[in-house]
Amino acid sequence: MFNRTRCLQITAALASISLLAGCGLLSDEGADEAKRIVVGTTSAPSTLDPAAAWDGSWELYRNVYQTLLAFPTGATKPQPDAAQSCEFTDAANESYRCTLRKGLKFSNGEPLDAKAVKHSLDRIRTIGSKVGPKDLFGSLDKIETPDALTVVFHLNTPDATFPLVLGSPAASLVAPKEYPADKVREDGKVTGSGPYVLDSYKEGSEAVLGNNASYAGFANRRNNGVTIRYFADSTTMLASLKAKEIDATYRGLSAAEIRDLQTPESHAAGVQVVENVGAEIRYLVFNPKDPVVAKLPVRQAIAQIVDRGVLVSKVYQGTAEPLYSMVPKGVVGHKTPFYDKYGHADVAKAKKILKDAGITQPVELTLWYTTDRYGSSTADEFTELKRQLDESLLFKVTLRSQPWKAFQEGYKGQEYPIFGRGWFPDFPDPDNFIAPFIGKENAVGTPYEPTEILTDLLPKTRREGDRSAGVHEFERAQQIFAEDVRLLPLWQGKLYVVSRDDIAGAERALDPQTVMQMWEFYRKTSW
């Protein structure tokens, strides 16, 4: 927001300054460039089209696309962004109406009106990408646009979580002239209405974001643009931070690197670490198409052997904690059903489970993981899982890995018997740690249709506007997950933003969906 009084005060004090982006005091290009923030990450977008990504690509989307609602830092409920207001218009939570802000435009000058909203969300379902967010819109029946500023969403079932979906980057709004209704845009460009425009993009290397002059939404930009640099490994990224080639990092640093950065020596060298309580989780997925892991006793024996405490201690060194449910600690309804059922790691119990099922020979398993999505510690994590299972003498494990794009195609094609995934919440609600993993088509690509959850538990919770009212149902769903062992939760991580000590805003940079809000960063100025 432009603050004339504040700008005049600063002008009187200094000829040039780089604290407030809204003051517009810098006239030369070099000064403007000095206000640009450079952020490093190991998580590059898989695509620039939001209809075809349900992954870490959202990090970029949040900054270049707008959504009807959003989750500003500290918000517990979605707040208006492109919308002026939104609300359910019926007691059953089946009709949701949004009124748009007046005068919104995309960066190409197209109006962001009701028809553009309908186009943006309809194409997600029409394209139906296997790796896109279409499953998040399972309750959406149709969209009506009674006038240019009104959008009405008709749902096929009560769904109190629908506003939360609209507040996620899954519902990113795109310019109709630039994004085909029936296919993914593939020209390497972005046309959105978010705080930034994508000035240039080199796949796997760099995204240069400039301020969107026509932006109207909740974000208060505190810099003159951001350059995001994508690294293949955390070692190189950390070296760039220490060399002052980048200003901040998020995602991808190993536990050892985090611990190193928290030392007095690193602090003295001008590096600061901001720790956040996070809802990031890691887990294993079992593919029922594989004849070995399709057997429940095999899955139960693995669950009985895995020692989360040792895994977290050896690999993550205090930057994570054991997780015994898909719903992490800190989220409404969290329980510990995997601990309640399996207790501490016990090879003797696992051996009995297999023996009672007539399995007396070591079971051969292949575990898959991605090399470039979740950070450098992933390989160490799977090496430790292999050690634990091999040392039980009940399993013989082979490890396989792929870069994210190939890995994503593989698990969606049901090619892997067991594979590791990470999950960052689409929105802060227990539903988002249950619903995405079930159904014929789901986020992990392996059909899992627990009848009680699908037909009873989730429908009950989605009729409740008060999200805490469904605690009993969420607890029961977690218990079913532990009984079926189609997913095996491993650990819950903390979140870290690391920056040079001349950079401010790191403590506000993560929204409740753990997505980076680049506009919060700014360069400190002393006078």
Short mmCIF file of N, CA, C and O in Angstrom, two decimals, residues 48-145:
data_model
loop_
_atom_site.label_atom_id
_atom_site.label_comp_id
_atom_site.label_asym_id
_atom_site.label_seq_id
_atom_site.Cartn_x
_atom_site.Cartn_y
_atom_site.Cartn_z
N LEU A 48 4.70 -25.03 -15.90
CA LEU A 48 4.24 -23.69 -15.56
C LEU A 48 2.73 -23.57 -15.62
O LEU A 48 2.17 -22.52 -15.27
N ASP A 49 2.04 -24.61 -16.06
CA ASP A 49 0.59 -24.59 -16.19
C ASP A 49 -0.05 -25.23 -14.95
O ASP A 49 0.14 -26.43 -14.71
N PRO A 50 -0.82 -24.47 -14.17
CA PRO A 50 -1.38 -25.02 -12.94
C PRO A 50 -2.39 -26.15 -13.15
O PRO A 50 -2.73 -26.84 -12.19
N ALA A 51 -2.85 -26.36 -14.36
CA ALA A 51 -3.77 -27.48 -14.61
C ALA A 51 -3.05 -28.82 -14.59
O ALA A 51 -3.70 -29.86 -14.56
N ALA A 52 -1.72 -28.79 -14.61
CA ALA A 52 -0.96 -30.03 -14.74
C ALA A 52 0.05 -30.25 -13.64
O ALA A 52 1.03 -30.97 -13.83
N ALA A 53 -0.16 -29.64 -12.47
CA ALA A 53 0.79 -29.84 -11.37
C ALA A 53 0.10 -29.83 -10.02
O ALA A 53 -0.68 -28.92 -9.71
N TRP A 54 0.39 -30.84 -9.26
CA TRP A 54 -0.05 -30.94 -7.86
C TRP A 54 1.19 -31.29 -7.06
O TRP A 54 1.34 -32.38 -6.55
N ASP A 55 2.13 -30.34 -7.01
CA ASP A 55 3.43 -30.61 -6.41
C ASP A 55 4.09 -29.30 -6.02
O ASP A 55 3.43 -28.27 -5.88
N GLY A 56 5.42 -29.33 -5.88
CA GLY A 56 6.14 -28.15 -5.46
C GLY A 56 6.12 -27.00 -6.44
O GLY A 56 6.63 -25.91 -6.14
N SER A 57 5.54 -27.21 -7.62
CA SER A 57 5.38 -26.11 -8.58
C SER A 57 4.54 -24.99 -7.98
O SER A 57 4.63 -23.84 -8.41
N TRP A 58 3.72 -25.34 -6.98
CA TRP A 58 2.87 -24.35 -6.33
C TRP A 58 3.69 -23.20 -5.74
O TRP A 58 3.19 -22.10 -5.56
N GLU A 59 4.97 -23.46 -5.42
CA GLU A 59 5.84 -22.43 -4.87
C GLU A 59 5.90 -21.24 -5.82
O GLU A 59 5.85 -20.08 -5.39
N LEU A 60 6.01 -21.52 -7.11
CA LEU A 60 6.02 -20.45 -8.11
C LEU A 60 4.61 -19.91 -8.35
O LEU A 60 4.41 -18.69 -8.45
N TYR A 61 3.63 -20.81 -8.43
CA TYR A 61 2.27 -20.38 -8.75
C TYR A 61 1.74 -19.34 -7.79
O TYR A 61 1.08 -18.38 -8.20
N ARG A 62 2.00 -19.52 -6.50
CA ARG A 62 1.47 -18.61 -5.51
C ARG A 62 1.91 -17.17 -5.78
O ARG A 62 1.22 -16.21 -5.44
N ASN A 63 3.05 -17.01 -6.42
CA ASN A 63 3.62 -15.69 -6.62
C ASN A 63 3.30 -15.06 -7.97
O ASN A 63 3.43 -13.84 -8.12
N VAL A 64 2.86 -15.86 -8.93
CA VAL A 64 2.56 -15.30 -10.26
C VAL A 64 1.09 -15.43 -10.65
O VAL A 64 0.64 -14.75 -11.57
N TYR A 65 0.38 -16.31 -10.00
CA TYR A 65 -1.06 -16.46 -10.25
C TYR A 65 -1.83 -15.97 -9.03
O TYR A 65 -1.32 -15.94 -7.91
N GLN A 66 -3.09 -15.63 -9.26
CA GLN A 66 -3.98 -15.22 -8.18
C GLN A 66 -5.03 -16.30 -7.98
O GLN A 66 -5.31 -17.09 -8.89
N THR A 67 -5.61 -16.35 -6.81
CA THR A 67 -6.72 -17.24 -6.52
C THR A 67 -7.87 -16.42 -5.94
O THR A 67 -7.67 -15.29 -5.49
N LEU A 68 -9.07 -16.98 -5.98
CA LEU A 68 -10.22 -16.24 -5.43
C LEU A 68 -10.02 -15.93 -3.96
O LEU A 68 -10.33 -14.83 -3.48
N LEU A 69 -9.51 -16.92 -3.23
CA LEU A 69 -9.21 -16.78 -1.82
C LEU A 69 -7.74 -17.11 -1.61
O LEU A 69 -7.09 -17.67 -2.49
N ALA A 70 -7.21 -16.79 -0.45
CA ALA A 70 -5.82 -17.11 -0.15
C ALA A 70 -5.64 -17.21 1.35
O ALA A 70 -6.55 -16.88 2.12
N PHE A 71 -4.45 -17.67 1.76
CA PHE A 71 -4.13 -17.82 3.17
C PHE A 71 -2.95 -16.91 3.52
O PHE A 71 -1.80 -17.34 3.48
N PRO A 72 -3.20 -15.65 3.84
CA PRO A 72 -2.09 -14.79 4.28
C PRO A 72 -1.41 -15.37 5.52
O PRO A 72 -2.00 -16.17 6.25
N THR A 73 -0.18 -14.96 5.74
CA THR A 73 0.56 -15.42 6.91
C THR A 73 -0.26 -15.21 8.18
O THR A 73 -0.77 -14.12 8.42
N GLY A 74 -0.40 -16.27 8.96
CA GLY A 74 -1.13 -16.20 10.22
C GLY A 74 -2.61 -16.48 10.11
O GLY A 74 -3.29 -16.62 11.13
N ALA A 75 -3.13 -16.59 8.88
CA ALA A 75 -4.56 -16.83 8.71
C ALA A 75 -4.91 -18.29 9.00
O ALA A 75 -4.16 -19.19 8.64
N THR A 76 -6.04 -18.52 9.64
CA THR A 76 -6.51 -19.88 9.88
C THR A 76 -7.65 -20.24 8.94
O THR A 76 -8.01 -21.40 8.82
N LYS A 77 -8.21 -19.22 8.28
CA LYS A 77 -9.26 -19.44 7.30
C LYS A 77 -8.91 -18.66 6.03
O LYS A 77 -8.21 -17.65 6.09
N PRO A 78 -9.38 -19.11 4.88
CA PRO A 78 -9.07 -18.39 3.64
C PRO A 78 -9.68 -17.00 3.63
O PRO A 78 -10.80 -16.80 4.09
N GLN A 79 -8.92 -16.05 3.10
CA GLN A 79 -9.34 -14.67 3.02
C GLN A 79 -9.48 -14.25 1.56
O GLN A 79 -8.88 -14.84 0.68
N PRO A 80 -10.27 -13.22 1.26
CA PRO A 80 -10.45 -12.79 -0.13
C PRO A 80 -9.13 -12.37 -0.79
O PRO A 80 -8.28 -11.74 -0.16
N ASP A 81 -8.99 -12.72 -2.05
CA ASP A 81 -7.85 -12.29 -2.85
C ASP A 81 -8.40 -11.67 -4.14
O ASP A 81 -8.71 -10.49 -4.18
N ALA A 82 -8.58 -12.48 -5.19
CA ALA A 82 -9.24 -11.95 -6.39
C ALA A 82 -10.73 -11.71 -6.12
O ALA A 82 -11.36 -10.88 -6.77
N ALA A 83 -11.28 -12.42 -5.17
CA ALA A 83 -12.68 -12.22 -4.79
C ALA A 83 -12.79 -11.07 -3.80
O ALA A 83 -11.89 -10.83 -2.99
N GLN A 84 -13.88 -10.38 -3.87
CA GLN A 84 -14.22 -9.38 -2.85
C GLN A 84 -14.87 -10.05 -1.66
O GLN A 84 -14.64 -9.67 -0.51
N SER A 85 -15.66 -11.11 -1.95
CA SER A 85 -16.30 -11.88 -0.88
C SER A 85 -16.73 -13.23 -1.44
O SER A 85 -16.96 -13.38 -2.64
N CYS A 86 -16.83 -14.22 -0.57
CA CYS A 86 -17.31 -15.56 -0.93
C CYS A 86 -18.11 -16.12 0.24
O CYS A 86 -17.77 -15.86 1.40
N GLU A 87 -19.12 -16.93 -0.06
CA GLU A 87 -19.88 -17.54 1.02
C GLU A 87 -20.75 -18.67 0.48
O GLU A 87 -21.12 -18.69 -0.70
N PHE A 88 -21.05 -19.63 1.36
CA PHE A 88 -22.06 -20.63 1.04
C PHE A 88 -23.42 -19.95 1.10
O PHE A 88 -23.68 -19.14 1.99
N THR A 89 -24.28 -20.29 0.16
CA THR A 89 -25.60 -19.66 0.11
C THR A 89 -26.71 -20.62 0.53
O THR A 89 -27.89 -20.28 0.43
N ASP A 90 -26.33 -21.80 1.02
CA ASP A 90 -27.32 -22.76 1.48
C ASP A 90 -26.81 -23.44 2.74
O ASP A 90 -25.61 -23.49 3.00
N ALA A 91 -27.71 -24.00 3.52
CA ALA A 91 -27.34 -24.65 4.77
C ALA A 91 -26.63 -25.97 4.55
O ALA A 91 -25.92 -26.46 5.43
N ALA A 92 -26.79 -26.56 3.37
CA ALA A 92 -26.21 -27.88 3.10
C ALA A 92 -24.77 -27.81 2.61
O ALA A 92 -24.15 -28.85 2.36
N ASN A 93 -24.22 -26.61 2.43
CA ASN A 93 -22.86 -26.45 1.91
C ASN A 93 -22.71 -27.06 0.52
O ASN A 93 -21.74 -27.75 0.21
N GLU A 94 -23.67 -26.77 -0.36
CA GLU A 94 -23.63 -27.30 -1.72
C GLU A 94 -23.62 -26.20 -2.79
O GLU A 94 -23.50 -26.51 -3.98
N SER A 95 -23.75 -24.94 -2.39
CA SER A 95 -23.72 -23.84 -3.34
C SER A 95 -22.85 -22.74 -2.77
O SER A 95 -23.12 -22.21 -1.68
N TYR A 96 -21.81 -22.38 -3.51
CA TYR A 96 -20.83 -21.41 -3.02
C TYR A 96 -20.71 -20.27 -4.01
O TYR A 96 -20.47 -20.48 -5.20
N ARG A 97 -20.90 -19.05 -3.55
CA ARG A 97 -20.93 -17.88 -4.43
C ARG A 97 -19.76 -16.95 -4.10
O ARG A 97 -19.49 -16.65 -2.93
N CYS A 98 -19.08 -16.48 -5.16
CA CYS A 98 -18.02 -15.50 -4.99
C CYS A 98 -18.31 -14.27 -5.84
O CYS A 98 -18.74 -14.39 -6.99
N THR A 99 -18.07 -13.11 -5.27
CA THR A 99 -18.16 -11.85 -5.99
C THR A 99 -16.75 -11.32 -6.19
O THR A 99 -15.99 -11.17 -5.22
N LEU A 100 -16.37 -11.04 -7.42
CA LEU A 100 -15.01 -10.61 -7.74
C LEU A 100 -14.79 -9.13 -7.45
O LEU A 100 -15.73 -8.33 -7.44
N ARG A 101 -13.53 -8.80 -7.23
CA ARG A 101 -13.16 -7.39 -7.17
C ARG A 101 -13.40 -6.75 -8.55
O ARG A 101 -13.23 -7.41 -9.58
N LYS A 102 -13.73 -5.50 -8.58
CA LYS A 102 -13.93 -4.81 -9.84
C LYS A 102 -12.60 -4.41 -10.46
O LYS A 102 -11.64 -4.09 -9.76
N GLY A 103 -12.53 -4.47 -11.80
CA GLY A 103 -11.38 -3.95 -12.52
C GLY A 103 -10.16 -4.83 -12.55
O GLY A 103 -9.09 -4.39 -12.98
N LEU A 104 -10.24 -6.09 -12.13
CA LEU A 104 -9.08 -6.96 -12.16
C LEU A 104 -8.69 -7.29 -13.59
O LEU A 104 -9.54 -7.49 -14.46
N LYS A 105 -7.36 -7.39 -13.81
CA LYS A 105 -6.86 -7.73 -15.13
C LYS A 105 -5.70 -8.71 -15.02
O LYS A 105 -4.97 -8.71 -14.03
N PHE A 106 -5.56 -9.53 -16.06
CA PHE A 106 -4.37 -10.37 -16.17
C PHE A 106 -3.23 -9.51 -16.71
O PHE A 106 -3.45 -8.39 -17.20
N SER A 107 -2.03 -10.05 -16.65
CA SER A 107 -0.86 -9.27 -17.06
C SER A 107 -0.85 -8.94 -18.55
O SER A 107 -0.11 -8.07 -18.99
N ASN A 108 -1.66 -9.64 -19.36
CA ASN A 108 -1.77 -9.33 -20.79
C ASN A 108 -2.90 -8.35 -21.09
O ASN A 108 -3.19 -8.08 -22.25
N GLY A 109 -3.55 -7.85 -20.05
CA GLY A 109 -4.62 -6.87 -20.23
C GLY A 109 -6.02 -7.45 -20.28
O GLY A 109 -7.01 -6.71 -20.23
N GLU A 110 -6.13 -8.78 -20.36
CA GLU A 110 -7.46 -9.42 -20.36
C GLU A 110 -8.16 -9.18 -19.03
O GLU A 110 -7.52 -9.19 -17.97
N PRO A 111 -9.48 -9.01 -19.05
CA PRO A 111 -10.19 -8.85 -17.78
C PRO A 111 -10.25 -10.15 -17.00
O PRO A 111 -10.46 -11.22 -17.58
N LEU A 112 -10.04 -10.05 -15.70
CA LEU A 112 -10.23 -11.22 -14.83
C LEU A 112 -11.67 -11.12 -14.34
O LEU A 112 -11.95 -10.50 -13.31
N ASP A 113 -12.55 -11.74 -15.09
CA ASP A 113 -13.97 -11.70 -14.76
C ASP A 113 -14.49 -13.09 -14.45
O ASP A 113 -13.70 -14.06 -14.37
N ALA A 114 -15.79 -13.20 -14.28
CA ALA A 114 -16.38 -14.49 -13.91
C ALA A 114 -16.11 -15.56 -14.96
O ALA A 114 -15.85 -16.72 -14.63
N LYS A 115 -16.15 -15.18 -16.25
CA LYS A 115 -15.91 -16.15 -17.31
C LYS A 115 -14.47 -16.66 -17.26
O LYS A 115 -14.20 -17.83 -17.54
N ALA A 116 -13.53 -15.80 -16.89
CA ALA A 116 -12.14 -16.23 -16.77
C ALA A 116 -11.97 -17.22 -15.62
O ALA A 116 -11.20 -18.19 -15.71
N VAL A 117 -12.68 -16.98 -14.52
CA VAL A 117 -12.64 -17.92 -13.39
C VAL A 117 -13.18 -19.28 -13.82
O VAL A 117 -12.58 -20.33 -13.55
N LYS A 118 -14.32 -19.27 -14.49
CA LYS A 118 -14.92 -20.52 -14.96
C LYS A 118 -13.98 -21.25 -15.92
O LYS A 118 -13.78 -22.47 -15.80
N HIS A 119 -13.39 -20.51 -16.84
CA HIS A 119 -12.44 -21.11 -17.78
C HIS A 119 -11.26 -21.76 -17.04
O HIS A 119 -10.86 -22.89 -17.35
N SER A 120 -10.72 -21.04 -16.06
CA SER A 120 -9.54 -21.53 -15.33
C SER A 120 -9.80 -22.84 -14.61
O SER A 120 -8.96 -23.75 -14.64
N LEU A 121 -10.96 -22.96 -13.98
CA LEU A 121 -11.25 -24.16 -13.19
C LEU A 121 -11.84 -25.28 -14.03
O LEU A 121 -11.58 -26.46 -13.78
N ASP A 122 -12.62 -24.94 -15.05
CA ASP A 122 -13.17 -25.98 -15.93
C ASP A 122 -12.06 -26.72 -16.67
O ASP A 122 -12.13 -27.94 -16.87
N ARG A 123 -11.03 -26.00 -17.09
CA ARG A 123 -9.98 -26.64 -17.89
C ARG A 123 -9.18 -27.66 -17.06
O ARG A 123 -8.63 -28.61 -17.62
N ILE A 124 -9.11 -27.47 -15.76
CA ILE A 124 -8.42 -28.44 -14.91
C ILE A 124 -9.08 -29.81 -15.05
O ILE A 124 -8.42 -30.83 -15.23
N ARG A 125 -10.40 -29.82 -15.02
CA ARG A 125 -11.14 -31.08 -15.11
C ARG A 125 -11.19 -31.59 -16.55
O ARG A 125 -11.15 -32.79 -16.79
N THR A 126 -11.27 -30.69 -17.51
CA THR A 126 -11.30 -31.10 -18.92
C THR A 126 -9.99 -31.74 -19.34
O THR A 126 -9.97 -32.80 -19.98
N ILE A 127 -8.89 -31.11 -18.97
CA ILE A 127 -7.57 -31.66 -19.31
C ILE A 127 -7.33 -32.96 -18.55
O ILE A 127 -6.79 -33.93 -19.10
N GLY A 128 -7.72 -32.99 -17.29
CA GLY A 128 -7.65 -34.23 -16.50
C GLY A 128 -6.26 -34.80 -16.36
O GLY A 128 -6.08 -36.03 -16.36
N SER A 129 -5.25 -33.97 -16.20
CA SER A 129 -3.87 -34.45 -16.07
C SER A 129 -3.73 -35.40 -14.88
O SER A 129 -4.24 -35.13 -13.80
N LYS A 130 -3.02 -36.49 -15.10
CA LYS A 130 -2.80 -37.46 -14.03
C LYS A 130 -2.00 -36.87 -12.88
O LYS A 130 -2.09 -37.34 -11.75
N VAL A 131 -1.18 -35.87 -13.19
CA VAL A 131 -0.36 -35.25 -12.15
C VAL A 131 -0.86 -33.86 -11.80
O VAL A 131 -0.18 -33.09 -11.13
N GLY A 132 -2.08 -33.54 -12.24
CA GLY A 132 -2.68 -32.25 -11.93
C GLY A 132 -3.58 -32.31 -10.71
O GLY A 132 -3.77 -33.37 -10.10
N PRO A 133 -4.22 -31.18 -10.34
CA PRO A 133 -5.01 -31.09 -9.11
C PRO A 133 -6.49 -31.42 -9.28
O PRO A 133 -7.30 -31.06 -8.43
N LYS A 134 -6.87 -32.09 -10.36
CA LYS A 134 -8.30 -32.31 -10.64
C LYS A 134 -9.01 -33.03 -9.50
O LYS A 134 -10.20 -32.77 -9.25
N ASP A 135 -8.33 -33.91 -8.79
CA ASP A 135 -8.98 -34.65 -7.71
C ASP A 135 -9.41 -33.76 -6.56
O ASP A 135 -10.32 -34.11 -5.80
N LEU A 136 -8.79 -32.60 -6.42
CA LEU A 136 -9.20 -31.67 -5.38
C LEU A 136 -10.57 -31.07 -5.66
O LEU A 136 -11.22 -30.53 -4.77
N PHE A 137 -11.01 -31.16 -6.93
CA PHE A 137 -12.29 -30.60 -7.32
C PHE A 137 -13.36 -31.69 -7.51
O PHE A 137 -14.30 -31.51 -8.28
N GLY A 138 -13.21 -32.79 -6.81
CA GLY A 138 -14.13 -33.91 -6.95
C GLY A 138 -15.56 -33.59 -6.59
O GLY A 138 -16.50 -34.20 -7.09
N SER A 139 -15.76 -32.61 -5.70
CA SER A 139 -17.13 -32.28 -5.27
C SER A 139 -17.77 -31.23 -6.18
O SER A 139 -18.95 -30.91 -6.02
N LEU A 140 -17.02 -30.68 -7.13
CA LEU A 140 -17.56 -29.62 -8.00
C LEU A 140 -18.39 -30.22 -9.13
O LEU A 140 -17.90 -31.03 -9.91
N ASP A 141 -19.63 -29.80 -9.23
CA ASP A 141 -20.53 -30.26 -10.29
C ASP A 141 -20.46 -29.33 -11.50
O ASP A 141 -20.11 -29.74 -12.60
N LYS A 142 -20.77 -28.07 -11.29
CA LYS A 142 -20.74 -27.11 -12.40
C LYS A 142 -20.53 -25.70 -11.87
O LYS A 142 -20.72 -25.43 -10.68
N ILE A 143 -20.14 -24.81 -12.79
CA ILE A 143 -19.89 -23.41 -12.45
C ILE A 143 -20.81 -22.54 -13.29
O ILE A 143 -20.89 -22.70 -14.51
N GLU A 144 -21.49 -21.61 -12.65
CA GLU A 144 -22.34 -20.66 -13.36
C GLU A 144 -21.80 -19.24 -13.17
O GLU A 144 -21.21 -18.92 -12.13
N THR A 145 -22.04 -18.40 -14.19
CA THR A 145 -21.59 -17.01 -14.13
C THR A 145 -22.77 -16.09 -14.47
O THR A 145 -22.92 -15.63 -15.60
#
